[in-house]
Amino acid sequence: MMLRSSWRVFGALEAYALMAKSVFRVDHLPSCVPHRLISLTSSSDDPNGNATGMPEFKKWPNGGGLFHSTACVDPSALIEAGAIIHENSVLAMDVHIGSGAVVGPSVSIGQSTKIGYNVVLSNCSIGSSCIIHNGVCIGQDGFGFFIDGEGCVQKKPQLLQVRIGDHVEIGANTCIDRGSWRDTVVGDHTKIDNLVQIGHNVVIGKCCMLCGQVGIAGSATIGDYVTLGGRVAVRDHVSIASKVRLAANSSVTKDIKESGDYGGFPAVPIHECRRQSVKLRTLLKDGVSKG
């Protein structure tokens, strides 16, 4: 275990050394970098514009970021220093990639979409005119496991994609997992706040609004024009009809088949939720007065 951890640390330091010298122009590496790694970064970029130690990557003239030689990048795209575009990715016209962002292999990004700082994109496609704020992660494996015959926890394959529509805005540090049996989908014009978790296989319709700290478990289906208030929880495999609004801190434990306003735990029609709250307060007051 210690040997494996040592190799991971070594790999991280090697990556840091390469990026520090070739991307950020750091002339003096910190003492935490082993001396044998400094030789990897001792020379400057070659005359052809290749990044030192990474000959398959080149500097993008508009912004100074790195892109793979097989990536298809429109000349109008801006790739800021510190960003990296991996193989076979596609960046359309007027795309803006912020510093520290990583666009993984075969990712496609539509026209006029802006990717913020330190965003990580993998196994996904992003539509046009989207805004992806700082720290968003899209396309990583979902949380899927099973218990085998010996009682050990085994990972389920997570092999599909995330598809983000057009004019979508995704708030900072939101995470959207890739699908396992169907693609994870976010529909056109949907707006997502900061710190939202969207599990694998979730399908969200168009023109939805998801407020901060919403959590949607895997394989849930959400219709069009749905609004989820702050910290709403949606359990796995449930469906929510179009034009539903859920009050903050609600929890959806079963299908909601009719449009309208809902609230509470478990979520019920909002008028019923309010009656329950009034009745509970009345019972508590009666109990206190009798005590």
mmCIF file of N, CA and C in Angstrom, residues 107 159 198 225-226:
data_model
loop_
_atom_site.group_PDB
_atom_site.id
_atom_site.type_symbol
_atom_site.label_atom_id
_atom_site.label_comp_id
_atom_site.label_asym_id
_atom_site.label_seq_id
_atom_site.Cartn_x
_atom_site.Cartn_y
_atom_site.Cartn_z
ATOM 1 N N VAL A 107 -14.376 15.247 -25.719
ATOM 2 C CA VAL A 107 -15.417 16.161 -25.239
ATOM 3 C C VAL A 107 -15.725 17.179 -26.330
ATOM 4 N N LEU A 159 -20.127 3.749 -18.206
ATOM 5 C CA LEU A 159 -19.490 3.861 -19.520
ATOM 6 C C LEU A 159 -20.147 4.864 -20.456
ATOM 7 N N ILE A 198 -25.897 15.868 -9.210
ATOM 8 C CA ILE A 198 -26.802 15.175 -10.130
ATOM 9 C C ILE A 198 -26.193 13.815 -10.419
ATOM 10 N N TYR A 225 -39.789 22.610 -17.001
ATOM 11 C CA TYR A 225 -40.265 23.730 -16.190
ATOM 12 C C TYR A 225 -40.430 23.352 -14.710
ATOM 13 N N VAL A 226 -39.541 22.542 -14.220
ATOM 14 C CA VAL A 226 -39.567 22.128 -12.818
ATOM 15 C C VAL A 226 -38.631 23.031 -12.017
#
